[in-house]
Coordinates of C-alpha atoms in Angstrom, one line a residue:
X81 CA -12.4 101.7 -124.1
X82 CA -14.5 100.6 -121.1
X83 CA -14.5 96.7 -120.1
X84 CA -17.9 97.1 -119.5
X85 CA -19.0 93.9 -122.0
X86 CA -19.6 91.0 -120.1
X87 CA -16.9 88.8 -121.1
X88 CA -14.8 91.9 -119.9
X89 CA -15.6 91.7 -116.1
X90 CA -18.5 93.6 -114.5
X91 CA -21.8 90.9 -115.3
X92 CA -19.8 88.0 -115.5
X93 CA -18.1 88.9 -112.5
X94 CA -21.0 89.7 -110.2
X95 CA -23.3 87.0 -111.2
X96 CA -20.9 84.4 -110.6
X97 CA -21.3 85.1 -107.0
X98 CA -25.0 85.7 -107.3
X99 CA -26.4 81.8 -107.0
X100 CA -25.9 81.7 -103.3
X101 CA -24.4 78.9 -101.3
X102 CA -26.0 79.0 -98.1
X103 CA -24.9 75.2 -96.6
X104 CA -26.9 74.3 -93.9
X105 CA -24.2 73.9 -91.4
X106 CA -24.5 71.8 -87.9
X107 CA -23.1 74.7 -85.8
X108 CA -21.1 73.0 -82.2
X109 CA -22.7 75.5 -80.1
X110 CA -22.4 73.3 -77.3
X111 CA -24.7 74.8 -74.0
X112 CA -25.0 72.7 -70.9
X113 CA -28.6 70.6 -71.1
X114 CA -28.0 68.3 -67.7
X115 CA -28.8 69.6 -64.7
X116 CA -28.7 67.7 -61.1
X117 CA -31.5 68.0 -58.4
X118 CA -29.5 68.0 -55.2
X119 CA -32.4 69.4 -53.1
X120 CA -33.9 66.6 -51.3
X121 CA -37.4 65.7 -52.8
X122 CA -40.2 64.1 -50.9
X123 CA -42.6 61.6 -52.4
X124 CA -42.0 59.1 -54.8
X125 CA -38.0 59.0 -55.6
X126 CA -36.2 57.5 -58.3
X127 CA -33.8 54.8 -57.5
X128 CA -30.8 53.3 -59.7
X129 CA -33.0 50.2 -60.3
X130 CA -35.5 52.6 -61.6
X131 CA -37.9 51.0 -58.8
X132 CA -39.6 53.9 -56.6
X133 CA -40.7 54.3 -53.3
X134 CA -43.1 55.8 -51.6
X135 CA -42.3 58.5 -49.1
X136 CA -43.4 55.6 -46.1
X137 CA -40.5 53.6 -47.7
X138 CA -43.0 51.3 -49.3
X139 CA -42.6 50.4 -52.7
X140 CA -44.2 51.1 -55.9
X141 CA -44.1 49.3 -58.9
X142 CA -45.4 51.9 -61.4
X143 CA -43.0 51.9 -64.2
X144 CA -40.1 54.7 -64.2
X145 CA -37.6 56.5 -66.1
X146 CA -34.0 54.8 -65.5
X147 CA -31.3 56.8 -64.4
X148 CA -28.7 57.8 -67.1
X149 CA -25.9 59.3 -65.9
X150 CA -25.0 60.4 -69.0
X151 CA -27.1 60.6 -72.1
X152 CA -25.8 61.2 -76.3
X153 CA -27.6 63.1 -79.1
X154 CA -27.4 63.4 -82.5
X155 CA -27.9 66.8 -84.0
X156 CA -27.6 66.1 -87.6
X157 CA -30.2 63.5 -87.0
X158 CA -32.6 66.2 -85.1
X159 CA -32.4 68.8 -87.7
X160 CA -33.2 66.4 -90.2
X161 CA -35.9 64.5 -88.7
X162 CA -38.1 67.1 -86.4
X163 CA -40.9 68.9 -87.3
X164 CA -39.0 72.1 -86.7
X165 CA -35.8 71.2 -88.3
X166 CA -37.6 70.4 -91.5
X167 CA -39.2 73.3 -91.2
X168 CA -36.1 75.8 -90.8
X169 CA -34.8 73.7 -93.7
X170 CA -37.7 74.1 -96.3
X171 CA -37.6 78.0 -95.1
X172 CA -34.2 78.7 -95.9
X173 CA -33.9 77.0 -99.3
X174 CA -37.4 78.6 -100.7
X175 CA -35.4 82.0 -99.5
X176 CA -32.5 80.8 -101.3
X177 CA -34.5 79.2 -104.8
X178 CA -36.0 82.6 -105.0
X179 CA -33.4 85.0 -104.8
X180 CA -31.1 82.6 -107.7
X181 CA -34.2 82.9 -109.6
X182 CA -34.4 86.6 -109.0
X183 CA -30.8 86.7 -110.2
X184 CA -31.0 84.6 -113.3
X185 CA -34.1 87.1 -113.9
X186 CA -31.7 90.3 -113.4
X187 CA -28.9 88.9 -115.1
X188 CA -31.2 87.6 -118.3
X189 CA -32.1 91.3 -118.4
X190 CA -28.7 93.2 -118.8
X191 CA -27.5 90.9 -121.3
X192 CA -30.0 92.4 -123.1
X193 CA -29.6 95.9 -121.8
X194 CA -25.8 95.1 -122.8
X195 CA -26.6 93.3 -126.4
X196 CA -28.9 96.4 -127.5
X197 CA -26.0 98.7 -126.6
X198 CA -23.2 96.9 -128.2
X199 CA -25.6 97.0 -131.3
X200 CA -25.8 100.9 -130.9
X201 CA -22.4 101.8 -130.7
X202 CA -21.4 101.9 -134.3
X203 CA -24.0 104.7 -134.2
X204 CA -22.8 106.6 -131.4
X205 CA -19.8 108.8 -130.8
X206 CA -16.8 107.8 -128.6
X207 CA -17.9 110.0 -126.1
X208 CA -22.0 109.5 -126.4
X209 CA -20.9 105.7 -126.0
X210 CA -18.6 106.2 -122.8
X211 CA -21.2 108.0 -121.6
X212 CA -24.3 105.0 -122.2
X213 CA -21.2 102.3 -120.9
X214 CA -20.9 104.2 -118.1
X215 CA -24.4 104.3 -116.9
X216 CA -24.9 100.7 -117.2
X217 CA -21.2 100.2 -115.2
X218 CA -23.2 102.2 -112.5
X219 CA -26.4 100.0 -112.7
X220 CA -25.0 96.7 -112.5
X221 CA -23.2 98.2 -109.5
X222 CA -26.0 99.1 -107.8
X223 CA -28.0 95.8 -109.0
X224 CA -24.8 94.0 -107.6
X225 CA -24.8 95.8 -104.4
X226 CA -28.9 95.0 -103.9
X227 CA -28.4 91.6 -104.3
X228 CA -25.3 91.2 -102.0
X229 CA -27.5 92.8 -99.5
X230 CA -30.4 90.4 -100.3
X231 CA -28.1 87.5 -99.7
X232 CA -26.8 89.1 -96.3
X233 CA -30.4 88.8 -95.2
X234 CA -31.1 85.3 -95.9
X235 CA -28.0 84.2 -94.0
X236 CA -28.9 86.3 -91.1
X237 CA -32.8 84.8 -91.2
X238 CA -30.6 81.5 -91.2
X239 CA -29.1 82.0 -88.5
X240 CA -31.7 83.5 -86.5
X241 CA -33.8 80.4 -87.5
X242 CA -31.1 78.2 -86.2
X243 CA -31.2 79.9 -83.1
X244 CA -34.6 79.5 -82.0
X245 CA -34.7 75.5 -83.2
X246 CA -31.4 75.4 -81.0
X247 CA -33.0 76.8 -78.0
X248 CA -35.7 74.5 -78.5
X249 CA -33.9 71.2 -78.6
X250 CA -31.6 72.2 -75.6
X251 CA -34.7 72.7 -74.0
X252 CA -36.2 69.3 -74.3
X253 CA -32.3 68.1 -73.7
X254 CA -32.5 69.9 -70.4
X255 CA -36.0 68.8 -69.6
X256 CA -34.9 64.8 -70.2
X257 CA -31.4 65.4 -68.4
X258 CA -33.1 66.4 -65.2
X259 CA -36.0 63.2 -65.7
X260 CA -33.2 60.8 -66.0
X261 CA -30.8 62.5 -63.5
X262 CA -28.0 62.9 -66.0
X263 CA -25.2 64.3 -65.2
X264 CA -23.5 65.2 -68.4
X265 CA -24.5 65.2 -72.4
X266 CA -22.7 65.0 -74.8
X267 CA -23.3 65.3 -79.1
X268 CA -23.0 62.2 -80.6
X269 CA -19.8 62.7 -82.9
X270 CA -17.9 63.7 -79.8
X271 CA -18.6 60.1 -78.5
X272 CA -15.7 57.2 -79.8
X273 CA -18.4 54.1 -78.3
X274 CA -21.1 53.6 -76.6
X275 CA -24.8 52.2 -75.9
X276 CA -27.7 52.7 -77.8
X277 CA -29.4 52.9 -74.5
X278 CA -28.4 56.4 -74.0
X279 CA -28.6 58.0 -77.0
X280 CA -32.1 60.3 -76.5
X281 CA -32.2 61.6 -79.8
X282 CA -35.6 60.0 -80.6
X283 CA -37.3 61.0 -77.7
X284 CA -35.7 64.5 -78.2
X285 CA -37.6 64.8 -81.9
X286 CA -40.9 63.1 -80.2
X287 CA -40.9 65.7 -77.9
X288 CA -40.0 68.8 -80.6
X289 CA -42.5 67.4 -82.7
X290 CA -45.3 67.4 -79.9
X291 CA -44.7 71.4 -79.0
X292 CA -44.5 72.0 -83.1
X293 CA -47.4 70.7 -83.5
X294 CA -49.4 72.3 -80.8
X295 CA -47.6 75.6 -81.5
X296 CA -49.1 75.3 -85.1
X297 CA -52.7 74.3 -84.2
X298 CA -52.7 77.0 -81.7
X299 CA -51.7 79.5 -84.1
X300 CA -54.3 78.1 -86.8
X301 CA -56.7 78.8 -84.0
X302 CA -55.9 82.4 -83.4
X303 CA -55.5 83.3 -87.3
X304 CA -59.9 81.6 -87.3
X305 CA -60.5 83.7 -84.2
X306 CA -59.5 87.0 -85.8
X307 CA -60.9 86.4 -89.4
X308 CA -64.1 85.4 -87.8
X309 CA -64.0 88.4 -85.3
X310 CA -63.1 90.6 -88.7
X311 CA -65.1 89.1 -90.9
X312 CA -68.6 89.4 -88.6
X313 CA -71.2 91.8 -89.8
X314 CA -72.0 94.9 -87.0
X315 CA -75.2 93.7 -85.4
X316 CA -77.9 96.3 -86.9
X317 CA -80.1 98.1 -83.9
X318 CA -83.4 96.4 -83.7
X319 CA -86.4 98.8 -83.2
X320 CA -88.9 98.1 -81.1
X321 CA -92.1 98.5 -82.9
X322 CA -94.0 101.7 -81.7
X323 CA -97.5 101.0 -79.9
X324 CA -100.8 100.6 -81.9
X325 CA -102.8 103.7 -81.7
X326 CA -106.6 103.1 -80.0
X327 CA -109.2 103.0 -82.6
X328 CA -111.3 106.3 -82.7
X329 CA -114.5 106.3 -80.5
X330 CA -117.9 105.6 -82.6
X331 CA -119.7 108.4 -82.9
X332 CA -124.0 108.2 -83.0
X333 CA -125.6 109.9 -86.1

């Protein structure tokens, strides 16, 4: 007989690996975010007692950004804390809550479909029944491979959201690297000691959080400028009212 049941193997086996587990890992892509400025600049310079000076050699006391030859983030903390990070985060596990409950849904419904035809076989045949089992063998297959491919697509929209919040931070490493003069970066767990001082990490989120929240106010702003330009009634062609007709001559009796 066919160990179609479910406490033979094919539901209970493919709906163990339907609630996904799609951990949010810290991936080590590590990409170079410090860059040196060996061109000589003119203007106001910055000097390792972050004083500057004018370019007649006079100086200037407007405050300035020290110069960190080597500057520590923390990732983890990034993700967590920014704008975007939180964002990729809540994106991911609303793609994740709805395919488990999607799942549970599917799964709730052949152990029905299997229930109603366990209680029908008493009034089948052996071979009308091997032919029913074997239909539903082929539909939780198919359900099985619908779902796998379901899953596959939230780990890729994982990924690719990863990708784009990575590019973003390295940005904004790259941009303070070159402000500070840094010559090297380095992620916080690779570091055994050192300073507060140069640990960016804050200014990093300050700045992500800045360009997330422009990004989204400028999008709010397109999305108004389209549903007012669709929304707007056709402007209705004005006629110009025809001249009054001259009053009839009197006429003498």
């Amino acid at each position: 007989m066919r160990q179609w049941r479910r406490d033979g193997g094919v539901i209970h086996g493919w709906i163990l690996t339907a609630c996904l587990c799609l951990a949010l890992p810290l991936s080590a892509v590590a990409q170079e975010a410090a860059a040196t400025d060996d061109e000589a600049t003119t203007g106001a310079e910055i000097t390792p007692l972050g004083v500057t000076t004018g370019g007649d050699g006079s100086l200037d006391t407007t405050p300035s950004l020290p110069v960190l030859p080597v500057l520590v983030f923390d990732r983890a903390r990034i993700l967590s804390d920014s704008l975007i990070g939180q964002a990729f985060e809540d994106d991911i596990e609303k793609a994740r809550a709805d395919l488990i409950q999607e799942n549970n849904e599917i799964y709730n419904a052949l152990e029905e479909e299997e229930a109603e035809l366990s209680d029908l076989r008493p009034t089948l045949s052996e071979e009308a029944f091997a032919q029913k089992a074997d239909a539903f063998d082929q539909k939780v297959t198919a359900v099985r491979a619908e779902q796998d491919r379901k899953s596959a697509e939230i780990q890729t929209l994982y990924d690719t959201k990863l990708q784009a919040v990575e590019q973003e931070m390295n940005e904004a490493l790259s941009a303070v690297a070159r402000e500070v003069r840094a010559l090297v970066v380095f992620e916080r767990q690779q570091v055994y000691m050192m300073s507060g001082a140069i640990d960016v990490s804050s200014e990093i989120i300050r700045r992500l959080d800045a360009h997330f929240v422009l990004d989204a106010a400028t999008q709010d702003t397109t999305v108004q400028t389209e549903e007012n330009s669709d929304g707007a009634a056709p402007a209705e062609d004005v006629q110009s009212p025809s001249p009054a007709e001259p009053d009839a001559p009197a006429t003498s009796e």
